Short mmCIF file of C-alpha atoms in Angstrom, two decimals:
data_model
loop_
_atom_site.label_atom_id
_atom_site.label_comp_id
_atom_site.label_asym_id
_atom_site.label_seq_id
_atom_site.Cartn_x
_atom_site.Cartn_y
_atom_site.Cartn_z
CA MET A 1 -69.09 -14.69 15.61
CA GLY A 2 -71.08 -17.10 12.63
CA ASN A 3 -69.62 -14.86 9.67
CA ARG A 4 -66.26 -15.16 11.56
CA LEU A 5 -66.41 -19.41 11.70
CA SER A 6 -68.08 -18.78 7.80
CA VAL A 7 -64.88 -17.17 6.78
CA LEU A 8 -62.55 -19.93 8.83
CA LEU A 9 -64.62 -22.92 7.18
CA ILE A 10 -63.94 -21.10 3.63
CA LEU A 11 -59.98 -20.43 4.26
CA THR A 12 -59.25 -23.88 5.56
CA ALA A 13 -61.36 -25.70 2.43
CA SER A 14 -59.21 -23.23 0.25
CA ILE A 15 -55.96 -24.54 1.87
CA ILE A 16 -57.19 -28.20 1.34
CA LEU A 17 -58.60 -28.26 -2.20
CA PHE A 18 -55.85 -25.79 -3.48
CA PRO A 19 -53.25 -28.48 -4.11
CA LEU A 20 -56.00 -30.69 -5.52
CA ALA A 21 -57.61 -28.39 -7.94
CA PHE A 22 -53.98 -27.02 -9.54
CA SER A 23 -51.68 -30.03 -9.00
CA SER A 24 -52.58 -31.49 -12.32
CA VAL A 25 -55.27 -31.08 -15.07
CA ASP A 26 -58.78 -32.04 -13.71
CA GLY A 27 -57.05 -33.33 -10.57
CA TYR A 28 -55.43 -36.40 -12.98
CA ASP A 29 -52.05 -36.74 -14.20
CA TYR A 30 -52.46 -40.39 -15.34
CA PHE A 31 -55.15 -42.29 -16.42
CA GLU A 32 -55.62 -46.07 -18.29
CA ASP A 33 -57.70 -46.20 -21.81
CA GLY A 34 -57.77 -49.29 -23.86
CA ASP A 35 -54.25 -50.61 -24.34
CA PHE A 36 -52.34 -47.60 -22.76
CA GLU A 37 -51.72 -45.53 -19.81
CA TYR A 38 -51.44 -41.89 -20.55
CA SER A 39 -49.88 -38.94 -18.85
CA VAL A 40 -51.38 -35.50 -18.97
CA GLU A 41 -49.00 -33.05 -20.69
CA THR A 42 -51.29 -29.82 -21.00
CA SER A 43 -54.91 -29.21 -20.81
CA THR A 44 -55.50 -30.56 -24.29
CA THR A 45 -52.65 -32.88 -24.68
CA VAL A 46 -51.17 -36.26 -23.40
CA SER A 47 -48.52 -38.68 -23.71
CA ILE A 48 -48.64 -42.53 -23.98
CA ILE A 49 -46.08 -43.54 -21.06
CA THR A 50 -47.03 -47.36 -20.93
CA VAL A 51 -48.56 -50.05 -23.27
CA LEU A 52 -50.51 -52.06 -20.40
CA GLU A 53 -49.28 -55.56 -19.09
CA ASP A 54 -52.59 -57.12 -19.99
CA SER A 55 -52.41 -56.07 -23.71
CA THR A 56 -52.82 -58.85 -26.28
CA THR A 57 -52.87 -56.27 -29.47
CA GLU A 58 -50.78 -57.79 -32.27
CA ASP A 59 -51.91 -54.93 -34.71
CA MET A 60 -51.70 -51.99 -32.63
CA ILE A 61 -53.28 -48.46 -33.76
CA VAL A 62 -52.33 -45.65 -31.65
CA PRO A 63 -55.27 -43.51 -31.56
CA SER A 64 -54.65 -39.64 -32.02
CA THR A 65 -57.27 -38.67 -29.63
CA VAL A 66 -58.40 -40.07 -26.65
CA MET A 67 -61.83 -39.23 -23.79
CA HIS A 68 -61.17 -39.08 -20.22
CA ASP A 69 -63.84 -37.42 -17.61
CA ASP A 70 -65.97 -36.19 -20.82
CA LYS A 71 -62.81 -34.49 -22.47
CA GLU A 72 -60.63 -34.95 -25.34
CA TYR A 73 -57.43 -35.21 -25.48
CA THR A 74 -55.00 -35.31 -28.20
CA ILE A 75 -51.96 -37.55 -28.32
CA VAL A 76 -48.78 -35.83 -29.25
CA SER A 77 -45.96 -37.94 -27.60
CA ILE A 78 -45.36 -42.12 -27.08
CA TYR A 79 -42.79 -43.05 -24.38
CA ALA A 80 -44.28 -46.63 -24.36
CA THR A 81 -42.42 -49.65 -25.74
CA PHE A 82 -44.17 -51.81 -27.79
CA ARG A 83 -43.02 -55.48 -26.85
CA GLU A 84 -44.45 -58.92 -27.90
CA PRO A 85 -47.01 -59.95 -29.24
CA VAL A 86 -47.12 -56.67 -31.32
CA ARG A 87 -46.39 -57.07 -34.88
CA THR A 88 -47.47 -53.81 -36.60
CA VAL A 89 -47.96 -50.30 -35.31
CA HIS A 90 -49.64 -47.28 -36.77
CA ILE A 91 -48.67 -44.01 -35.59
CA PRO A 92 -51.08 -40.98 -36.27
CA ALA A 93 -50.76 -37.37 -37.60
CA THR A 94 -50.46 -35.92 -33.99
CA VAL A 95 -47.80 -37.50 -32.50
CA GLU A 96 -44.89 -35.05 -32.07
CA PHE A 97 -42.42 -36.97 -30.74
CA ILE A 98 -41.48 -40.89 -29.99
CA ASP A 99 -38.79 -41.85 -27.64
CA VAL A 100 -36.05 -44.14 -28.27
CA TRP A 101 -36.36 -48.07 -27.57
CA VAL A 102 -39.90 -47.48 -28.61
CA PHE A 103 -40.12 -50.42 -31.20
CA THR A 104 -38.72 -53.00 -29.57
CA SER A 105 -41.07 -56.07 -30.04
CA SER A 106 -39.07 -59.10 -31.64
CA ASP A 107 -42.43 -59.73 -33.34
CA LEU A 108 -42.63 -56.48 -35.12
CA TYR A 109 -42.62 -56.74 -38.68
CA TYR A 110 -44.33 -53.36 -39.74
CA ILE A 111 -44.34 -49.65 -38.64
CA SER A 112 -46.89 -46.95 -40.71
CA VAL A 113 -47.03 -43.39 -39.99
CA ASP A 114 -50.05 -41.49 -41.14
CA GLU A 115 -49.45 -39.25 -44.46
CA ASN A 116 -50.12 -36.42 -42.36
CA ASN A 117 -47.91 -36.52 -39.70
CA LYS A 118 -45.26 -33.37 -39.78
CA ASN A 119 -42.64 -35.21 -37.88
CA TYR A 120 -42.19 -38.40 -39.07
CA CYS A 121 -42.95 -41.11 -42.15
CA SER A 122 -42.87 -44.81 -42.86
CA VAL A 123 -41.17 -46.15 -46.22
CA ASP A 124 -41.61 -49.66 -46.69
CA GLY A 125 -42.66 -50.58 -43.19
CA VAL A 126 -39.38 -48.63 -41.39
CA ILE A 127 -40.00 -45.12 -39.79
CA PHE A 128 -37.94 -42.32 -40.34
CA THR A 129 -37.83 -38.41 -39.40
CA LYS A 130 -40.35 -36.61 -41.90
CA ASP A 131 -37.22 -35.29 -43.87
CA MET A 132 -35.67 -38.63 -44.13
CA ARG A 133 -32.65 -37.44 -42.43
CA THR A 134 -32.66 -39.84 -39.50
CA LEU A 135 -33.68 -43.48 -39.67
CA ILE A 136 -35.58 -44.19 -36.35
CA ALA A 137 -36.51 -47.80 -36.26
CA TYR A 138 -36.29 -50.90 -38.45
CA PRO A 139 -38.93 -54.00 -37.43
CA ALA A 140 -37.01 -56.67 -35.86
CA CYS A 141 -38.96 -59.19 -37.98
CA LYS A 142 -39.08 -57.41 -40.98
CA GLU A 143 -38.65 -59.56 -44.23
CA GLY A 144 -35.26 -60.13 -45.71
CA SER A 145 -31.95 -60.43 -44.68
CA ALA A 146 -30.33 -57.51 -46.62
CA TYR A 147 -31.46 -53.33 -46.56
CA ASP A 148 -30.29 -50.63 -48.26
CA ILE A 149 -30.49 -47.64 -46.29
CA PRO A 150 -32.10 -44.71 -48.38
CA LYS A 151 -29.71 -41.99 -49.71
CA ASP A 152 -30.89 -38.93 -47.71
CA VAL A 153 -30.35 -40.88 -44.08
CA THR A 154 -27.58 -39.12 -42.17
CA THR A 155 -28.30 -40.34 -38.57
CA ILE A 156 -29.00 -43.85 -37.96
CA ASP A 157 -30.91 -43.51 -34.36
CA THR A 158 -30.65 -45.38 -30.82
CA GLY A 159 -31.54 -49.13 -31.37
CA ALA A 160 -32.66 -48.53 -34.78
CA PHE A 161 -31.30 -52.04 -36.41
CA CYS A 162 -30.74 -53.82 -32.47
CA ARG A 163 -31.51 -57.30 -32.53
CA THR A 164 -32.81 -57.54 -36.21
CA ASN A 165 -31.98 -60.22 -38.36
CA LEU A 166 -30.04 -58.54 -41.07
CA VAL A 167 -27.14 -60.29 -42.80
CA ALA A 168 -26.41 -57.33 -44.92
CA VAL A 169 -26.79 -53.75 -44.64
CA VAL A 170 -25.99 -50.98 -47.09
CA MET A 171 -24.99 -47.59 -45.77
CA PRO A 172 -25.33 -44.42 -47.86
CA VAL A 173 -22.73 -41.93 -48.67
CA GLY A 174 -23.74 -39.25 -46.58
CA LEU A 175 -23.88 -40.81 -43.20
CA LYS A 176 -22.77 -39.15 -40.46
CA GLU A 177 -23.52 -40.74 -36.98
CA ILE A 178 -24.71 -44.00 -35.71
CA ARG A 179 -25.61 -43.81 -32.32
CA PHE A 180 -26.14 -46.14 -29.31
CA GLU A 181 -26.79 -49.80 -29.99
CA ALA A 182 -27.91 -49.09 -33.78
CA PHE A 183 -27.19 -52.66 -34.73
CA ALA A 184 -26.70 -54.52 -31.15
CA TYR A 185 -26.53 -57.82 -31.25
CA CYS A 186 -27.47 -58.43 -34.78
CA GLU A 187 -26.02 -61.97 -34.64
CA ASN A 188 -26.44 -62.66 -38.68
CA LEU A 189 -24.85 -59.16 -39.82
CA GLU A 190 -21.82 -60.02 -41.89
CA SER A 191 -21.63 -57.39 -44.58
CA ILE A 192 -21.62 -53.65 -44.38
CA ASN A 193 -21.84 -52.66 -48.21
CA GLY A 194 -22.70 -56.04 -49.51
CA ILE A 195 -22.36 -59.58 -49.77
CA GLY A 196 -19.08 -60.37 -51.64
CA ILE A 197 -17.80 -56.58 -50.95
CA ALA A 198 -15.11 -55.25 -48.45
CA ASN A 199 -16.82 -54.33 -45.14
CA GLU A 200 -16.29 -50.49 -44.95
CA LEU A 201 -18.09 -47.43 -43.62
CA PRO A 202 -18.88 -44.37 -45.55
CA SER A 203 -15.81 -41.90 -45.33
CA SER A 204 -18.43 -39.11 -44.23
CA VAL A 205 -19.18 -41.18 -40.70
CA SER A 206 -17.70 -39.19 -38.00
CA ILE A 207 -19.27 -40.41 -34.93
CA LEU A 208 -19.74 -44.09 -33.84
CA ASP A 209 -21.60 -44.38 -30.47
CA SER A 210 -21.29 -46.92 -27.66
CA SER A 211 -21.92 -50.54 -28.31
CA VAL A 212 -22.96 -49.61 -31.84
CA PHE A 213 -21.71 -53.11 -33.03
CA GLU A 214 -21.70 -54.63 -29.46
CA GLY A 215 -22.95 -59.12 -29.96
CA CYS A 216 -22.43 -58.86 -33.80
CA LYS A 217 -20.67 -62.24 -34.03
CA LYS A 218 -20.41 -62.50 -37.68
CA LEU A 219 -19.23 -58.93 -38.11
CA THR A 220 -15.33 -60.22 -38.97
CA ASN A 221 -13.64 -56.76 -40.45
CA LEU A 222 -14.48 -53.50 -41.04
CA LYS A 223 -12.20 -50.74 -42.03
CA LEU A 224 -13.36 -47.29 -40.43
CA PRO A 225 -12.92 -44.03 -42.09
CA ASP A 226 -9.85 -41.48 -41.93
CA ASP A 227 -11.93 -38.88 -40.64
CA LEU A 228 -13.83 -41.00 -37.99
CA LYS A 229 -13.56 -38.76 -34.87
CA LEU A 230 -15.25 -40.71 -31.94
CA MET A 231 -16.07 -44.13 -31.02
CA GLY A 232 -17.65 -44.77 -28.03
CA ASP A 233 -17.92 -47.64 -25.22
CA SER A 234 -17.79 -51.26 -25.91
CA VAL A 235 -18.42 -50.32 -29.97
CA PHE A 236 -17.18 -53.83 -30.97
CA ALA A 237 -17.61 -55.58 -27.41
CA GLU A 238 -18.74 -59.35 -27.84
CA SER A 239 -18.24 -59.39 -31.57
CA GLY A 240 -16.74 -61.57 -34.01
CA ILE A 241 -13.89 -58.91 -34.97
CA GLU A 242 -10.66 -60.40 -36.27
CA ARG A 243 -8.80 -57.20 -37.49
CA ILE A 244 -9.06 -53.57 -37.10
CA ASN A 245 -7.11 -50.57 -37.63
CA ILE A 246 -7.46 -47.60 -35.56
CA PRO A 247 -7.83 -44.31 -38.25
CA SER A 248 -5.33 -41.46 -38.25
CA GLY A 249 -8.14 -38.61 -37.40
CA LEU A 250 -9.89 -40.40 -34.58
CA TYR A 251 -9.43 -37.95 -31.17
CA THR A 252 -11.64 -39.66 -28.59
CA MET A 253 -12.05 -43.83 -27.91
CA GLY A 254 -14.11 -44.91 -24.86
CA GLU A 255 -13.48 -47.81 -22.98
CA ARG A 256 -14.11 -51.59 -23.37
CA VAL A 257 -14.28 -50.99 -27.25
CA PHE A 258 -12.67 -54.79 -27.94
CA SER A 259 -13.73 -56.43 -24.81
CA ASP A 260 -14.83 -60.01 -25.02
CA CYS A 261 -13.66 -60.19 -28.74
CA PRO A 262 -12.80 -63.69 -28.90
CA ASN A 263 -11.41 -63.65 -32.38
CA LEU A 264 -9.48 -60.66 -32.39
CA LYS A 265 -6.09 -61.26 -33.56
CA SER A 266 -4.31 -57.82 -34.90
CA ILE A 267 -4.97 -54.41 -33.82
CA THR A 268 -3.07 -51.91 -35.83
CA SER A 269 -3.07 -48.35 -36.20
CA ASP A 270 -2.18 -44.73 -37.90
CA ASN A 271 -3.08 -42.49 -34.90
CA TYR A 272 -0.82 -40.37 -32.73
CA LYS A 273 -2.81 -40.52 -29.79
CA TYR A 274 -3.55 -44.25 -29.76
CA GLN A 275 -0.84 -46.60 -30.66
CA VAL A 276 -0.04 -49.86 -31.13
CA GLU A 277 3.23 -51.77 -29.78
CA GLU A 278 3.38 -55.35 -30.50
CA GLY A 279 0.08 -55.97 -31.32
CA ILE A 280 -1.90 -53.85 -28.00
CA LEU A 281 -3.43 -50.74 -28.22
CA TYR A 282 -2.07 -48.00 -25.62
CA ASP A 283 -3.73 -44.57 -24.90
CA VAL A 284 -0.55 -42.41 -25.01
CA SER A 285 -1.91 -38.95 -24.70
CA HIS A 286 -0.81 -38.55 -20.90
CA ASN A 287 0.14 -41.52 -19.39
CA LYS A 288 0.52 -44.58 -21.16
CA LYS A 289 -2.87 -46.52 -20.55
CA LEU A 290 -3.18 -49.97 -21.96
CA MET A 291 -6.59 -50.08 -23.73
CA ALA A 292 -6.96 -53.21 -25.32
CA TYR A 293 -5.00 -56.71 -25.47
CA PRO A 294 -6.36 -59.03 -28.64
CA ALA A 295 -7.98 -62.12 -27.09
CA ALA A 296 -6.81 -64.40 -29.88
CA SER A 297 -3.23 -63.73 -29.69
CA GLU A 298 -1.13 -66.54 -29.42
CA ARG A 299 1.12 -64.86 -26.85
CA THR A 300 1.41 -67.01 -23.68
CA GLU A 301 3.43 -64.65 -21.59
CA LEU A 302 3.76 -60.66 -21.20
CA TYR A 303 5.84 -58.65 -19.20
CA MET A 304 4.27 -54.92 -19.38
CA ASP A 305 6.29 -52.10 -19.78
CA GLU A 306 7.09 -50.14 -16.66
CA ASN A 307 5.82 -46.86 -18.11
CA ILE A 308 2.28 -48.23 -17.97
CA THR A 309 -0.23 -46.66 -15.64
CA GLU A 310 -3.07 -48.32 -16.11
CA ILE A 311 -5.13 -50.94 -17.40
CA GLU A 312 -8.32 -50.30 -19.04
CA PRO A 313 -11.69 -52.16 -17.62
CA MET A 314 -11.94 -55.22 -20.04
CA ALA A 315 -8.65 -54.67 -21.28
CA PHE A 316 -7.78 -58.47 -21.53
CA SER A 317 -11.22 -59.86 -20.97
CA GLY A 318 -11.46 -63.16 -22.85
CA CYS A 319 -7.86 -63.66 -23.83
CA SER A 320 -7.76 -67.29 -24.54
CA ASN A 321 -3.72 -68.15 -24.39
CA LEU A 322 -2.15 -65.66 -22.01
CA LYS A 323 -0.80 -67.87 -18.95
CA LYS A 324 1.76 -65.43 -17.25
CA VAL A 325 1.50 -61.25 -16.76
CA VAL A 326 4.28 -59.41 -15.09
CA LEU A 327 2.76 -55.87 -13.93
CA PRO A 328 4.61 -52.53 -13.88
CA LYS A 329 5.91 -52.18 -10.38
CA ASN A 330 4.07 -48.95 -9.91
CA MET A 331 0.61 -50.71 -10.92
CA ALA A 332 -1.52 -49.85 -8.04
CA VAL A 333 -4.81 -50.64 -9.61
CA ILE A 334 -6.48 -53.43 -11.42
CA ASN A 335 -9.42 -51.73 -12.94
CA GLU A 336 -12.89 -53.57 -13.03
CA ASP A 337 -13.12 -56.92 -15.30
CA ALA A 338 -9.56 -56.31 -16.32
CA PHE A 339 -8.75 -59.75 -16.84
CA GLU A 340 -12.25 -61.27 -16.53
CA ASN A 341 -12.46 -64.92 -18.36
CA CYS A 342 -8.72 -64.99 -19.08
CA ARG A 343 -8.76 -68.74 -18.38
CA SER A 344 -5.74 -69.75 -19.11
CA LEU A 345 -3.75 -67.26 -16.61
CA GLU A 346 -1.80 -69.02 -13.99
CA GLU A 347 0.43 -66.53 -12.95
CA ILE A 348 0.57 -62.63 -11.71
CA ASP A 349 2.12 -60.82 -8.93
CA LEU A 350 -0.46 -58.59 -7.13
CA SER A 351 2.42 -57.73 -4.64
CA ASN A 352 2.26 -54.20 -5.27
CA VAL A 353 -1.32 -53.52 -5.87
CA SER A 354 -3.34 -52.08 -3.45
CA VAL A 355 -7.00 -52.11 -5.05
CA VAL A 356 -8.56 -55.27 -7.06
CA GLU A 357 -11.69 -53.55 -8.60
CA TYR A 358 -15.21 -55.41 -9.51
CA ALA A 359 -14.59 -58.71 -10.79
CA ALA A 360 -11.26 -57.99 -12.21
CA PHE A 361 -10.01 -61.45 -12.45
CA ARG A 362 -13.50 -63.31 -12.44
CA GLY A 363 -13.35 -66.81 -14.63
CA CYS A 364 -9.46 -66.93 -14.17
CA GLU A 365 -10.20 -70.70 -13.33
CA SER A 366 -6.59 -71.46 -14.19
CA LEU A 367 -5.41 -68.91 -11.32
CA THR A 368 -4.45 -71.38 -8.31
CA ASN A 369 -2.07 -69.02 -6.23
CA ILE A 370 -2.87 -65.32 -5.63
CA ASN A 371 0.49 -63.41 -4.30
CA PHE A 372 -0.89 -60.34 -2.50
CA GLY A 373 1.19 -58.10 -0.81
CA GLU A 374 1.11 -55.77 2.01
CA LYS A 375 0.07 -52.85 -0.05
CA ILE A 376 -3.46 -54.43 -0.80
CA THR A 377 -6.67 -52.55 0.94
CA VAL A 378 -9.60 -53.37 -0.95
CA ILE A 379 -10.50 -56.20 -2.82
CA GLY A 380 -13.63 -55.53 -4.79
CA LEU A 381 -16.77 -57.08 -5.26
CA LEU A 382 -16.56 -60.53 -7.99
CA ALA A 383 -12.60 -59.67 -8.01
CA PHE A 384 -11.49 -63.22 -8.05
CA CYS A 385 -15.32 -65.02 -8.30
CA GLU A 386 -14.48 -68.81 -9.86
CA THR A 387 -11.21 -68.48 -10.24
CA GLY A 388 -8.68 -71.77 -9.02
CA ILE A 389 -7.52 -70.46 -6.11
CA GLU A 390 -7.07 -73.10 -3.52
CA GLU A 391 -5.63 -71.47 -0.65
CA LEU A 392 -6.51 -67.80 0.65
CA ASN A 393 -4.37 -65.71 3.21
CA VAL A 394 -5.57 -62.23 3.76
CA PRO A 395 -2.68 -59.82 4.17
CA SER A 396 -3.39 -57.62 7.37
CA SER A 397 -3.66 -54.44 5.17
CA VAL A 398 -6.75 -55.55 3.55
CA SER A 399 -9.52 -53.32 5.12
CA SER A 400 -12.62 -54.78 2.96
CA ILE A 401 -13.62 -58.01 0.88
CA GLY A 402 -16.24 -57.19 -1.24
CA LEU A 403 -19.61 -59.10 -1.94
CA SER A 404 -18.87 -62.24 -3.65
CA ALA A 405 -15.36 -61.92 -3.85
CA PHE A 406 -14.83 -65.44 -3.85
CA ASN A 407 -17.88 -66.60 -5.19
CA GLY A 408 -17.75 -70.00 -6.68
CA CYS A 409 -13.74 -70.89 -6.20
CA LYS A 410 -14.88 -74.38 -6.43
CA ASN A 411 -11.10 -75.32 -5.47
CA LEU A 412 -10.76 -72.62 -2.21
CA LYS A 413 -10.53 -74.85 1.12
CA LYS A 414 -8.86 -73.17 3.57
CA VAL A 415 -8.83 -69.01 4.64
CA THR A 416 -6.60 -67.21 7.00
CA ILE A 417 -6.92 -63.61 8.56
CA PRO A 418 -4.47 -62.90 10.55
CA GLU A 419 -3.50 -60.93 14.07
CA ASN A 420 -4.09 -56.92 13.39
CA SER A 421 -6.60 -57.29 10.77
CA LYS A 422 -9.36 -54.82 10.74
CA VAL A 423 -10.95 -56.26 7.43
CA GLU A 424 -14.77 -56.36 6.74
CA VAL A 425 -15.64 -59.09 5.03
CA GLY A 426 -18.75 -58.38 2.79
CA TYR A 427 -22.15 -60.16 1.96
CA THR A 428 -21.78 -63.90 0.49
CA ALA A 429 -18.04 -63.12 0.22
CA PHE A 430 -17.38 -66.88 -0.26
CA ILE A 431 -20.77 -68.04 -1.42
CA LYS A 432 -20.88 -71.35 -3.78
CA SER A 433 -17.12 -72.04 -2.85
CA LEU A 434 -18.41 -75.69 -1.48
CA ASN A 435 -14.96 -76.96 -0.54
CA LEU A 436 -14.00 -74.39 1.81
CA THR A 437 -14.10 -76.00 5.21
CA GLU A 438 -11.70 -74.14 7.06
CA PHE A 439 -11.86 -70.38 8.25
CA THR A 440 -9.34 -68.97 10.59
CA ILE A 441 -9.60 -65.85 12.27
CA TYR A 442 -6.86 -64.59 14.33
CA SER A 443 -7.96 -60.65 14.87
CA PRO A 444 -11.35 -59.83 17.16
CA ASP A 445 -11.23 -56.66 15.01
CA VAL A 446 -12.29 -58.29 11.73
CA ILE A 447 -15.97 -57.34 10.96
CA LEU A 448 -18.26 -60.25 9.92
CA ASN A 449 -21.68 -58.84 8.16
CA SER A 450 -25.06 -60.60 7.31
CA TYR A 451 -23.92 -63.66 5.23
CA SER A 452 -20.33 -63.29 5.06
CA LEU A 453 -19.55 -66.92 5.58
CA ASP A 454 -22.78 -68.14 3.60
CA ILE A 455 -21.21 -70.51 1.54
CA GLY A 456 -23.62 -73.66 0.57
CA THR A 457 -26.22 -74.09 -1.52
CA GLU A 458 -29.70 -76.05 -1.14
CA ASP A 459 -28.15 -78.84 -3.38
CA ASN A 460 -25.01 -78.62 -1.78
CA PRO A 461 -25.15 -77.77 1.98
CA VAL A 462 -21.71 -77.01 3.70
CA THR A 463 -19.99 -77.54 7.22
CA VAL A 464 -17.57 -75.11 7.72
CA THR A 465 -14.96 -74.98 10.95
CA LEU A 466 -14.73 -71.64 12.22
CA THR A 467 -11.72 -70.97 14.42
CA ALA A 468 -11.86 -67.54 16.26
CA PRO A 469 -10.94 -65.33 19.10
CA LYS A 470 -13.47 -65.47 21.86
CA ASP A 471 -14.71 -61.71 21.31
CA LEU A 472 -14.74 -61.62 17.73
CA PHE A 473 -18.67 -60.59 17.25
CA ILE A 474 -20.39 -63.21 15.24
CA PRO A 475 -23.62 -62.12 13.82
CA ASP A 476 -26.70 -64.19 14.05
CA LEU A 477 -27.08 -64.41 10.05
CA VAL A 478 -23.41 -64.77 9.50
CA THR A 479 -24.38 -67.73 7.27
CA GLY A 480 -27.92 -68.64 5.64
CA ASP A 481 -29.84 -72.15 5.92
CA ASN A 482 -27.24 -74.23 4.12
CA THR A 483 -24.17 -73.39 5.87
CA THR A 484 -23.44 -74.74 9.24
CA LEU A 485 -20.43 -73.10 11.41
CA ASP A 486 -18.47 -75.38 13.91
CA ILE A 487 -16.84 -72.75 15.90
CA HIS A 488 -13.73 -73.33 17.82
CA ILE A 489 -12.59 -70.60 20.28
CA LEU A 490 -8.73 -69.81 19.85
CA GLY A 491 -6.32 -70.99 22.77
CA GLU A 492 -8.94 -73.09 24.35
CA ARG A 493 -8.62 -76.84 25.01
CA PRO A 494 -11.18 -79.71 25.68
CA TYR A 495 -11.30 -80.08 29.10
CA PRO A 496 -8.95 -81.56 30.84
CA TYR A 497 -6.80 -83.59 28.24
CA GLU A 498 -5.30 -80.96 25.71
CA ASN A 499 -5.38 -78.23 28.84
CA LEU A 500 -2.14 -78.21 31.11
CA LEU A 501 -3.86 -77.04 33.92
CA GLY A 502 -6.52 -79.80 33.39
CA VAL A 503 -4.17 -82.34 33.13
CA LEU A 504 -2.10 -81.23 36.26
CA VAL A 505 -5.22 -81.53 38.45
CA CYS A 506 -6.07 -84.47 37.68
CA VAL A 507 -2.71 -86.02 38.12
CA LEU A 508 -3.21 -84.18 41.59
CA VAL A 509 -6.75 -85.73 42.27
CA VAL A 510 -5.42 -89.18 41.25
CA LEU A 511 -2.46 -88.92 43.33
CA PHE A 512 -4.94 -87.60 46.53
CA ILE A 513 -6.86 -90.88 45.98
CA VAL A 514 -4.11 -93.24 45.94
CA ARG A 515 -2.86 -91.61 49.21
CA MET A 516 -6.44 -91.87 50.86
CA PHE A 517 -6.49 -95.41 49.99
CA ARG A 518 -3.08 -96.28 51.38
CA GLY A 519 -4.16 -94.59 54.48
CA VAL A 520 -7.13 -96.96 55.16
#
């Protein structure tokens, strides 16, 4: 019996301890030491995954080894992000891999690498792969306003120059690829080939990844190479670009390439797939899709071609002069952000549209009247946020009004939802529409969610008169603390003055009393 009990105890202990013994090296997956948190990779190696929040080190020296539980580990990878107040970083010989977005500190002015490192090197404080083919990172606070990229570089890595103060950069002849956000938000960058020379990418460049020049507000022009094959999403978004030509060899172009470019006046094209008509860029490879409208165009009215089947997201974003748009009759969906911040837009007919997606008309402050048809089914979140709409009549065909769909519509005073409607009103659908005081619902099947009718703010509390059927379900939290509902039930009148039956009863009572007095 004793032997059996011993065996049972051993088996039980093994079952309990087995996961602990083998779940990770020495029972640990992560540990902290000095400025860093480490992740155990093998029995002898670790990665740096975090710079600890309480670290105040400015000159960061990454160690080659670290001790933990009386055991030495070699540091082989860096995934952590070096943020402020880091000013310098030294990489040891042992590091084999450095993730993207590691060197993001806005105070960083110098990166050094041990000369014995087999994977990386540093030249004048800029870090490259050992073969000098890929430029990894240029310190954001590095001295100087101009930089010549070394001649052997073929790839500029993700975020390599992001948010630096460079005014001018010279790219090498053999450059092939510029990766995601490589020059994003370089707000002073105005020259690609040097001051006084026309901006032109090297003819060898074939790939511009997403957001490469996003936010480069002083970059006003750039000649793209004829053999450029790919342009990712938002390549020139929020930039100062004024004129652009689409090269003949371009095979793939992403969305939002020219979104929020307030100075864009002219788009031209030599491409068979991406064509320009009257200054507007279209993708004609399958159906006709409107990709980009130049935001600084002086045109005030646009009658869209009936062959257009789709408007790309942000295609009209930031248009300054456009007042009237006539959509094709077969246009069923308005994509996200399509007309965002078209502040002069006054008139657009949505009678054939069934879906208005996320923020499609956000910021269209001159749009005071919205003509919905009976085909509309979905009003997406933030769809008409901060528009000039004054009165909203929700068609019975609408099935949902998204979160904050009419957020901040300062002129909106009245909303009406008709009989037979089964619309679901989303969370904070009308928040900050501070002049909205009249809300009428005729259908008991309308679905109100928490905070659907939350409108007021702490500084501007609001009282709303809600007129609705008695069997409409109104959640307890349909408003927040800054919105008061004055609820009126449809069909009911204050007794007895406005109720016909009440008036009749009163008359009969009065006649009865008079008759009694006469009898006396």
